[in-house]
């Protein structure tokens, strides 16, 4: 059987439809001098966002340690009949992919392990994990599953919108003065992940135009009806529910 391993960049640990057989390697998260494991237990999502709202600087993350990948791989390969497929967050956003490659090499069983650089994160990774789960359940081989995941990667489009400029300013991505003016004008940058990197696509003014922008993107890039559309949000369940309703009204299946 294929054992699937991913990291906390995927947010799969929080997915309502999470497959219990998927294993995890976790990133460390630091608020100031306090360090947590991004496992949803030592620091829950509710606690994370509560702290973020009052933070004066953004929390820091480190790449998934090689030891964390090794621990997951040892579990995955404990049965000689099993193999492991690792789906890691974008190598252009974190060093976790390389630490996964190093951990896999240390196991000295290359025929039993495949490591994929998702060139994505969050919902984009979840889509790939779900693909791997479907292939595993259909009885596919490790090579067939890795090929299916990579083929799906070639067709992915991951887009988003920054609703609050505060965090772009805190992260040094936006000049404070521009952030203040942009906030007053209700400017919201539109984003996409391209070749594993988050890039600014443009800007919209106002929440309603931001929501309409998502629908415009769906019209430009019609989703594959055989694969659900994935919607995610950072501490904004009402917005996620609204977007889901808008998408379903348009007749498109989606997964939150």
PDB file of C-alpha atoms in Angstrom:
ATOM      1  CA  UNK A   1       0.000   0.000   0.000  1.00  0.00           C
ATOM      2  CA  UNK A   2       1.080   3.578  -0.634  1.00  0.00           C
ATOM      3  CA  UNK A   3       1.540   5.651   2.521  1.00  0.00           C
ATOM      4  CA  UNK A   4       1.113   9.352   1.806  1.00  0.00           C
ATOM      5  CA  UNK A   5       3.123  11.933   3.764  1.00  0.00           C
ATOM      6  CA  UNK A   6       2.729  15.703   3.663  1.00  0.00           C
ATOM      7  CA  UNK A   7       3.761  18.754   5.669  1.00  0.00           C
ATOM      8  CA  UNK A   8       1.862  21.399   7.605  1.00  0.00           C
ATOM      9  CA  UNK A   9       2.230  23.858   4.702  1.00  0.00           C
ATOM     10  CA  UNK A  10      -0.603  21.904   3.123  1.00  0.00           C
ATOM     11  CA  UNK A  11      -3.045  22.652   5.979  1.00  0.00           C
ATOM     12  CA  UNK A  12      -4.311  19.103   5.361  1.00  0.00           C
ATOM     13  CA  UNK A  13      -4.288  18.473   9.115  1.00  0.00           C
ATOM     14  CA  UNK A  14      -7.242  20.908   9.279  1.00  0.00           C
ATOM     15  CA  UNK A  15      -9.182  19.517   6.297  1.00  0.00           C
ATOM     16  CA  UNK A  16     -12.660  18.320   7.247  1.00  0.00           C
ATOM     17  CA  UNK A  17     -12.372  15.450   4.744  1.00  0.00           C
ATOM     18  CA  UNK A  18      -8.861  14.444   5.932  1.00  0.00           C
ATOM     19  CA  UNK A  19      -7.912  10.831   5.208  1.00  0.00           C
ATOM     20  CA  UNK A  20      -6.806   9.175   8.476  1.00  0.00           C
ATOM     21  CA  UNK A  21      -4.023   7.271   6.698  1.00  0.00           C
ATOM     22  CA  UNK A  22      -2.080  10.401   5.675  1.00  0.00           C
ATOM     23  CA  UNK A  23       1.049  11.031   7.760  1.00  0.00           C
ATOM     24  CA  UNK A  24       2.516  14.439   8.637  1.00  0.00           C
ATOM     25  CA  UNK A  25       5.810  16.256   9.100  1.00  0.00           C
ATOM     26  CA  UNK A  26       5.375  19.548  10.942  1.00  0.00           C
ATOM     27  CA  UNK A  27       6.962  22.998  10.782  1.00  0.00           C
ATOM     28  CA  UNK A  28       8.048  24.871  13.910  1.00  0.00           C
ATOM     29  CA  UNK A  29       6.202  28.186  14.436  1.00  0.00           C
ATOM     30  CA  UNK A  30       7.498  30.992  16.667  1.00  0.00           C
ATOM     31  CA  UNK A  31       5.687  33.942  18.173  1.00  0.00           C
ATOM     32  CA  UNK A  32       8.548  35.959  19.599  1.00  0.00           C
ATOM     33  CA  UNK A  33      10.523  33.627  21.858  1.00  0.00           C
ATOM     34  CA  UNK A  34       7.743  31.042  22.105  1.00  0.00           C
ATOM     35  CA  UNK A  35       7.993  28.068  19.745  1.00  0.00           C
ATOM     36  CA  UNK A  36       5.200  25.697  18.828  1.00  0.00           C
ATOM     37  CA  UNK A  37       4.679  22.771  16.481  1.00  0.00           C
ATOM     38  CA  UNK A  38       2.273  23.494  13.639  1.00  0.00           C
ATOM     39  CA  UNK A  39       0.213  20.379  14.381  1.00  0.00           C
ATOM     40  CA  UNK A  40      -3.076  21.990  15.416  1.00  0.00           C
ATOM     41  CA  UNK A  41      -2.554  20.734  18.971  1.00  0.00           C
ATOM     42  CA  UNK A  42       0.276  22.681  20.632  1.00  0.00           C
ATOM     43  CA  UNK A  43      -1.069  25.725  18.769  1.00  0.00           C
ATOM     44  CA  UNK A  44      -4.648  25.472  17.520  1.00  0.00           C
ATOM     45  CA  UNK A  45      -5.882  27.425  14.520  1.00  0.00           C
ATOM     46  CA  UNK A  46      -8.093  29.527  16.797  1.00  0.00           C
ATOM     47  CA  UNK A  47      -5.130  30.374  19.055  1.00  0.00           C
ATOM     48  CA  UNK A  48      -2.903  31.141  16.057  1.00  0.00           C
ATOM     49  CA  UNK A  49      -5.309  33.662  14.556  1.00  0.00           C
ATOM     50  CA  UNK A  50      -6.138  35.191  17.942  1.00  0.00           C
ATOM     51  CA  UNK A  51      -2.434  35.834  18.528  1.00  0.00           C
ATOM     52  CA  UNK A  52      -1.910  37.041  14.976  1.00  0.00           C
ATOM     53  CA  UNK A  53      -4.625  39.694  15.306  1.00  0.00           C
ATOM     54  CA  UNK A  54      -2.782  41.338  18.203  1.00  0.00           C
ATOM     55  CA  UNK A  55       0.805  40.630  17.122  1.00  0.00           C
ATOM     56  CA  UNK A  56       3.188  43.502  16.444  1.00  0.00           C
ATOM     57  CA  UNK A  57       5.307  41.305  14.156  1.00  0.00           C
ATOM     58  CA  UNK A  58       4.514  38.268  12.050  1.00  0.00           C
ATOM     59  CA  UNK A  59       5.191  34.801  13.464  1.00  0.00           C
ATOM     60  CA  UNK A  60       8.252  33.026  12.068  1.00  0.00           C
ATOM     61  CA  UNK A  61       8.310  29.538  10.616  1.00  0.00           C
ATOM     62  CA  UNK A  62      11.220  27.215   9.978  1.00  0.00           C
ATOM     63  CA  UNK A  63      11.399  24.517   7.334  1.00  0.00           C
ATOM     64  CA  UNK A  64      10.189  21.062   8.279  1.00  0.00           C
ATOM     65  CA  UNK A  65      13.203  19.403   9.954  1.00  0.00           C
ATOM     66  CA  UNK A  66      14.743  16.382   8.287  1.00  0.00           C
ATOM     67  CA  UNK A  67      14.135  14.432  11.505  1.00  0.00           C
ATOM     68  CA  UNK A  68      10.387  15.027  11.199  1.00  0.00           C
ATOM     69  CA  UNK A  69      10.328  13.610   7.668  1.00  0.00           C
ATOM     70  CA  UNK A  70      12.435  10.638   8.807  1.00  0.00           C
ATOM     71  CA  UNK A  71      10.023   9.857  11.634  1.00  0.00           C
ATOM     72  CA  UNK A  72       7.086   9.816   9.217  1.00  0.00           C
ATOM     73  CA  UNK A  73       9.011   7.720   6.680  1.00  0.00           C
ATOM     74  CA  UNK A  74       9.913   5.122   9.309  1.00  0.00           C
ATOM     75  CA  UNK A  75       6.222   4.705  10.115  1.00  0.00           C
ATOM     76  CA  UNK A  76       5.293   4.584   6.423  1.00  0.00           C
ATOM     77  CA  UNK A  77       7.876   1.921   5.612  1.00  0.00           C
ATOM     78  CA  UNK A  78       7.458  -0.176   8.749  1.00  0.00           C
ATOM     79  CA  UNK A  79       5.533  -2.744   6.701  1.00  0.00           C
ATOM     80  CA  UNK A  80       7.874  -4.176   4.021  1.00  0.00           C
ATOM     81  CA  UNK A  81       4.958  -4.306   1.590  1.00  0.00           C
ATOM     82  CA  UNK A  82       4.338  -0.550   1.782  1.00  0.00           C
ATOM     83  CA  UNK A  83       5.915   2.397  -0.036  1.00  0.00           C
ATOM     84  CA  UNK A  84       5.823   6.153   0.592  1.00  0.00           C
ATOM     85  CA  UNK A  85       4.768   9.153  -1.460  1.00  0.00           C
ATOM     86  CA  UNK A  86       5.877  12.489   0.002  1.00  0.00           C
ATOM     87  CA  UNK A  87       4.085  15.654  -1.150  1.00  0.00           C
ATOM     88  CA  UNK A  88       5.998  18.684   0.150  1.00  0.00           C
ATOM     89  CA  UNK A  89       5.241  22.399   0.102  1.00  0.00           C
ATOM     90  CA  UNK A  90       6.798  24.521  -2.628  1.00  0.00           C
ATOM     91  CA  UNK A  91      10.595  24.476  -2.613  1.00  0.00           C
ATOM     92  CA  UNK A  92      10.450  28.156  -3.570  1.00  0.00           C
ATOM     93  CA  UNK A  93       8.545  29.035  -0.395  1.00  0.00           C
ATOM     94  CA  UNK A  94      10.382  26.832   2.104  1.00  0.00           C
ATOM     95  CA  UNK A  95      13.346  24.458   2.425  1.00  0.00           C
ATOM     96  CA  UNK A  96      11.071  21.629   3.554  1.00  0.00           C
ATOM     97  CA  UNK A  97      11.152  19.880   0.188  1.00  0.00           C
ATOM     98  CA  UNK A  98      14.952  19.591   0.284  1.00  0.00           C
ATOM     99  CA  UNK A  99      14.877  18.251   3.833  1.00  0.00           C
ATOM    100  CA  UNK A 100      12.344  15.653   2.627  1.00  0.00           C
ATOM    101  CA  UNK A 101      14.694  14.670  -0.211  1.00  0.00           C
ATOM    102  CA  UNK A 102      17.542  14.330   2.285  1.00  0.00           C
ATOM    103  CA  UNK A 103      15.425  12.266   4.656  1.00  0.00           C
ATOM    104  CA  UNK A 104      14.330   9.968   1.822  1.00  0.00           C
ATOM    105  CA  UNK A 105      17.942   9.458   0.713  1.00  0.00           C
ATOM    106  CA  UNK A 106      18.937   8.545   4.264  1.00  0.00           C
ATOM    107  CA  UNK A 107      16.442   5.663   4.256  1.00  0.00           C
ATOM    108  CA  UNK A 108      18.480   3.989   1.463  1.00  0.00           C
ATOM    109  CA  UNK A 109      15.370   2.497  -0.147  1.00  0.00           C
ATOM    110  CA  UNK A 110      14.860   4.654  -3.255  1.00  0.00           C
ATOM    111  CA  UNK A 111      12.556   2.142  -4.916  1.00  0.00           C
ATOM    112  CA  UNK A 112      10.043   2.556  -2.068  1.00  0.00           C
ATOM    113  CA  UNK A 113       9.943   6.365  -1.834  1.00  0.00           C
ATOM    114  CA  UNK A 114       8.883   9.164  -4.189  1.00  0.00           C
ATOM    115  CA  UNK A 115       9.214  12.820  -3.160  1.00  0.00           C
ATOM    116  CA  UNK A 116       7.220  15.489  -5.011  1.00  0.00           C
ATOM    117  CA  UNK A 117       7.812  19.236  -4.874  1.00  0.00           C
ATOM    118  CA  UNK A 118       4.211  20.450  -5.046  1.00  0.00           C
ATOM    119  CA  UNK A 119       5.275  23.986  -6.077  1.00  0.00           C
ATOM    120  CA  UNK A 120       2.226  24.949  -4.058  1.00  0.00           C
ATOM    121  CA  UNK A 121       0.794  25.200  -0.552  1.00  0.00           C
ATOM    122  CA  UNK A 122      -2.498  25.026   1.339  1.00  0.00           C
ATOM    123  CA  UNK A 123      -5.423  24.217  -0.995  1.00  0.00           C
ATOM    124  CA  UNK A 124      -3.070  23.506  -3.875  1.00  0.00           C
ATOM    125  CA  UNK A 125      -1.306  20.822  -1.864  1.00  0.00           C
ATOM    126  CA  UNK A 126      -4.585  19.425  -0.552  1.00  0.00           C
ATOM    127  CA  UNK A 127      -5.785  18.922  -4.120  1.00  0.00           C
ATOM    128  CA  UNK A 128      -2.661  16.864  -4.853  1.00  0.00           C
ATOM    129  CA  UNK A 129      -3.011  14.836  -1.639  1.00  0.00           C
ATOM    130  CA  UNK A 130      -6.615  14.029  -2.513  1.00  0.00           C
ATOM    131  CA  UNK A 131      -5.455  12.879  -5.959  1.00  0.00           C
ATOM    132  CA  UNK A 132      -2.868  10.591  -4.330  1.00  0.00           C
ATOM    133  CA  UNK A 133      -5.498   9.191  -1.955  1.00  0.00           C
ATOM    134  CA  UNK A 134      -7.798   8.386  -4.887  1.00  0.00           C
ATOM    135  CA  UNK A 135      -4.976   6.654  -6.752  1.00  0.00           C
ATOM    136  CA  UNK A 136      -3.961   4.702  -3.641  1.00  0.00           C
ATOM    137  CA  UNK A 137      -7.542   3.535  -3.092  1.00  0.00           C
ATOM    138  CA  UNK A 138      -7.764   2.484  -6.752  1.00  0.00           C
ATOM    139  CA  UNK A 139      -4.752   0.210  -6.258  1.00  0.00           C
ATOM    140  CA  UNK A 140      -2.273   2.232  -8.326  1.00  0.00           C
ATOM    141  CA  UNK A 141       1.471   1.726  -8.012  1.00  0.00           C
ATOM    142  CA  UNK A 142       3.785   4.313  -6.509  1.00  0.00           C
ATOM    143  CA  UNK A 143       5.026   5.333  -9.970  1.00  0.00           C
ATOM    144  CA  UNK A 144       1.478   5.648 -11.335  1.00  0.00           C
ATOM    145  CA  UNK A 145       0.388   7.735  -8.354  1.00  0.00           C
ATOM    146  CA  UNK A 146       3.375  10.077  -8.582  1.00  0.00           C
ATOM    147  CA  UNK A 147       2.734  10.497 -12.320  1.00  0.00           C
ATOM    148  CA  UNK A 148      -0.945  11.331 -11.705  1.00  0.00           C
ATOM    149  CA  UNK A 149      -0.038  13.915  -9.072  1.00  0.00           C
ATOM    150  CA  UNK A 150       2.522  15.587 -11.334  1.00  0.00           C
ATOM    151  CA  UNK A 151       0.065  15.645 -14.230  1.00  0.00           C
ATOM    152  CA  UNK A 152      -2.509  17.367 -12.027  1.00  0.00           C
ATOM    153  CA  UNK A 153       0.154  19.891 -10.926  1.00  0.00           C
ATOM    154  CA  UNK A 154       0.600  20.939 -14.541  1.00  0.00           C
ATOM    155  CA  UNK A 155      -3.073  21.974 -14.684  1.00  0.00           C
ATOM    156  CA  UNK A 156      -3.430  23.709 -11.329  1.00  0.00           C
ATOM    157  CA  UNK A 157      -4.307  27.375 -10.846  1.00  0.00           C
ATOM    158  CA  UNK A 158      -4.057  28.735  -7.298  1.00  0.00           C
ATOM    159  CA  UNK A 159      -5.354  32.267  -6.775  1.00  0.00           C
ATOM    160  CA  UNK A 160      -6.147  34.425  -3.773  1.00  0.00           C
ATOM    161  CA  UNK A 161      -6.842  37.870  -2.434  1.00  0.00           C
ATOM    162  CA  UNK A 162      -5.210  39.777   0.448  1.00  0.00           C
ATOM    163  CA  UNK A 163      -8.146  41.296   2.296  1.00  0.00           C
ATOM    164  CA  UNK A 164      -6.040  43.263   4.825  1.00  0.00           C
ATOM    165  CA  UNK A 165      -2.839  45.104   3.855  1.00  0.00           C
ATOM    166  CA  UNK A 166      -1.679  45.071   7.482  1.00  0.00           C
ATOM    167  CA  UNK A 167       0.086  41.740   7.161  1.00  0.00           C
ATOM    168  CA  UNK A 168       1.832  42.671   3.908  1.00  0.00           C
ATOM    169  CA  UNK A 169       3.226  45.733   5.688  1.00  0.00           C
ATOM    170  CA  UNK A 170       4.261  43.678   8.729  1.00  0.00           C
ATOM    171  CA  UNK A 171       6.040  41.197   6.463  1.00  0.00           C
ATOM    172  CA  UNK A 172       7.980  43.940   4.674  1.00  0.00           C
ATOM    173  CA  UNK A 173       6.255  43.301   1.342  1.00  0.00           C
ATOM    174  CA  UNK A 174       4.526  46.681   1.310  1.00  0.00           C
ATOM    175  CA  UNK A 175       5.671  50.179   2.264  1.00  0.00           C
ATOM    176  CA  UNK A 176       3.807  51.336   5.440  1.00  0.00           C
ATOM    177  CA  UNK A 177       2.668  54.586   3.797  1.00  0.00           C
ATOM    178  CA  UNK A 178       1.342  52.754   0.750  1.00  0.00           C
ATOM    179  CA  UNK A 179      -0.338  50.273   3.091  1.00  0.00           C
ATOM    180  CA  UNK A 180      -2.056  53.085   4.983  1.00  0.00           C
ATOM    181  CA  UNK A 181      -3.277  54.785   1.811  1.00  0.00           C
ATOM    182  CA  UNK A 182      -4.290  51.486   0.240  1.00  0.00           C
ATOM    183  CA  UNK A 183      -6.219  50.515   3.366  1.00  0.00           C
ATOM    184  CA  UNK A 184      -8.078  53.826   3.350  1.00  0.00           C
ATOM    185  CA  UNK A 185      -9.015  53.266  -0.309  1.00  0.00           C
ATOM    186  CA  UNK A 186     -10.027  49.643   0.402  1.00  0.00           C
ATOM    187  CA  UNK A 187      -7.454  48.329  -2.094  1.00  0.00           C
ATOM    188  CA  UNK A 188      -6.991  44.544  -2.134  1.00  0.00           C
ATOM    189  CA  UNK A 189      -4.134  42.859  -4.033  1.00  0.00           C
ATOM    190  CA  UNK A 190      -5.023  39.783  -6.067  1.00  0.00           C
ATOM    191  CA  UNK A 191      -2.485  36.972  -5.933  1.00  0.00           C
ATOM    192  CA  UNK A 192      -1.536  33.735  -7.635  1.00  0.00           C
ATOM    193  CA  UNK A 193       1.057  31.023  -7.168  1.00  0.00           C
ATOM    194  CA  UNK A 194       3.145  30.732 -10.328  1.00  0.00           C
ATOM    195  CA  UNK A 195       6.057  28.301 -10.604  1.00  0.00           C
ATOM    196  CA  UNK A 196       5.944  27.812  -6.847  1.00  0.00           C
ATOM    197  CA  UNK A 197       6.108  31.524  -5.937  1.00  0.00           C
ATOM    198  CA  UNK A 198       3.356  33.870  -4.727  1.00  0.00           C
ATOM    199  CA  UNK A 199       3.021  36.761  -7.190  1.00  0.00           C
ATOM    200  CA  UNK A 200       0.793  39.823  -7.311  1.00  0.00           C
ATOM    201  CA  UNK A 201      -1.667  39.537 -10.184  1.00  0.00           C
ATOM    202  CA  UNK A 202      -3.326  42.940  -9.820  1.00  0.00           C
ATOM    203  CA  UNK A 203      -5.569  44.918  -7.456  1.00  0.00           C
ATOM    204  CA  UNK A 204      -9.279  45.402  -6.895  1.00  0.00           C
ATOM    205  CA  UNK A 205     -11.071  48.012  -4.850  1.00  0.00           C
ATOM    206  CA  UNK A 206     -13.628  46.761  -2.358  1.00  0.00           C
ATOM    207  CA  UNK A 207     -14.808  43.392  -1.107  1.00  0.00           C
ATOM    208  CA  UNK A 208     -17.591  42.936  -3.673  1.00  0.00           C
ATOM    209  CA  UNK A 209     -15.195  43.496  -6.550  1.00  0.00           C
ATOM    210  CA  UNK A 210     -12.804  41.064  -4.904  1.00  0.00           C
ATOM    211  CA  UNK A 211     -15.456  38.366  -4.853  1.00  0.00           C
ATOM    212  CA  UNK A 212     -16.399  39.123  -8.446  1.00  0.00           C
ATOM    213  CA  UNK A 213     -12.726  38.778  -9.412  1.00  0.00           C
ATOM    214  CA  UNK A 214     -12.769  35.134  -8.315  1.00  0.00           C
ATOM    215  CA  UNK A 215     -15.735  34.396 -10.581  1.00  0.00           C
ATOM    216  CA  UNK A 216     -14.007  36.201 -13.459  1.00  0.00           C
ATOM    217  CA  UNK A 217     -10.973  33.943 -13.007  1.00  0.00           C
ATOM    218  CA  UNK A 218     -13.195  30.855 -13.136  1.00  0.00           C
ATOM    219  CA  UNK A 219     -14.633  32.071 -16.420  1.00  0.00           C
ATOM    220  CA  UNK A 220     -11.136  32.610 -17.828  1.00  0.00           C
ATOM    221  CA  UNK A 221      -9.899  29.241 -16.584  1.00  0.00           C
ATOM    222  CA  UNK A 222     -12.912  26.896 -16.468  1.00  0.00           C
ATOM    223  CA  UNK A 223     -12.372  24.166 -13.837  1.00  0.00           C
ATOM    224  CA  UNK A 224     -12.120  20.511 -14.818  1.00  0.00           C
ATOM    225  CA  UNK A 225     -15.570  19.130 -13.856  1.00  0.00           C
ATOM    226  CA  UNK A 226     -13.950  15.864 -12.729  1.00  0.00           C
ATOM    227  CA  UNK A 227     -11.946  17.681 -10.023  1.00  0.00           C
ATOM    228  CA  UNK A 228     -13.589  19.791  -7.292  1.00  0.00           C
ATOM    229  CA  UNK A 229     -12.725  23.440  -6.879  1.00  0.00           C
ATOM    230  CA  UNK A 230     -10.983  24.055  -3.556  1.00  0.00           C
ATOM    231  CA  UNK A 231     -11.769  27.121  -1.443  1.00  0.00           C
ATOM    232  CA  UNK A 232      -9.764  28.087   1.622  1.00  0.00           C
ATOM    233  CA  UNK A 233      -9.471  31.104   3.855  1.00  0.00           C
ATOM    234  CA  UNK A 234      -7.415  32.469   6.731  1.00  0.00           C
ATOM    235  CA  UNK A 235      -9.766  33.096   9.661  1.00  0.00           C
ATOM    236  CA  UNK A 236     -12.666  34.144   7.416  1.00  0.00           C
ATOM    237  CA  UNK A 237     -15.297  31.357   7.462  1.00  0.00           C
ATOM    238  CA  UNK A 238     -18.071  33.739   6.407  1.00  0.00           C
ATOM    239  CA  UNK A 239     -16.164  34.734   3.266  1.00  0.00           C
ATOM    240  CA  UNK A 240     -15.404  31.111   2.445  1.00  0.00           C
ATOM    241  CA  UNK A 241     -19.087  30.203   2.817  1.00  0.00           C
ATOM    242  CA  UNK A 242     -20.099  33.135   0.616  1.00  0.00           C
ATOM    243  CA  UNK A 243     -17.625  32.209  -2.109  1.00  0.00           C
ATOM    244  CA  UNK A 244     -18.738  28.586  -1.935  1.00  0.00           C
ATOM    245  CA  UNK A 245     -22.357  29.696  -2.448  1.00  0.00           C
ATOM    246  CA  UNK A 246     -21.349  31.907  -5.384  1.00  0.00           C
ATOM    247  CA  UNK A 247     -19.404  29.080  -7.006  1.00  0.00           C
ATOM    248  CA  UNK A 248     -22.182  26.544  -6.487  1.00  0.00           C
ATOM    249  CA  UNK A 249     -24.688  29.019  -7.912  1.00  0.00           C
ATOM    250  CA  UNK A 250     -22.485  28.986 -10.997  1.00  0.00           C
ATOM    251  CA  UNK A 251     -22.857  25.177 -11.109  1.00  0.00           C
ATOM    252  CA  UNK A 252     -19.288  24.305 -10.067  1.00  0.00           C
ATOM    253  CA  UNK A 253     -18.515  21.606  -7.499  1.00  0.00           C
ATOM    254  CA  UNK A 254     -16.155  22.719  -4.726  1.00  0.00           C
ATOM    255  CA  UNK A 255     -14.433  21.461  -1.574  1.00  0.00           C
ATOM    256  CA  UNK A 256     -13.763  23.691   1.469  1.00  0.00           C
TER     257      UNK A 256
END
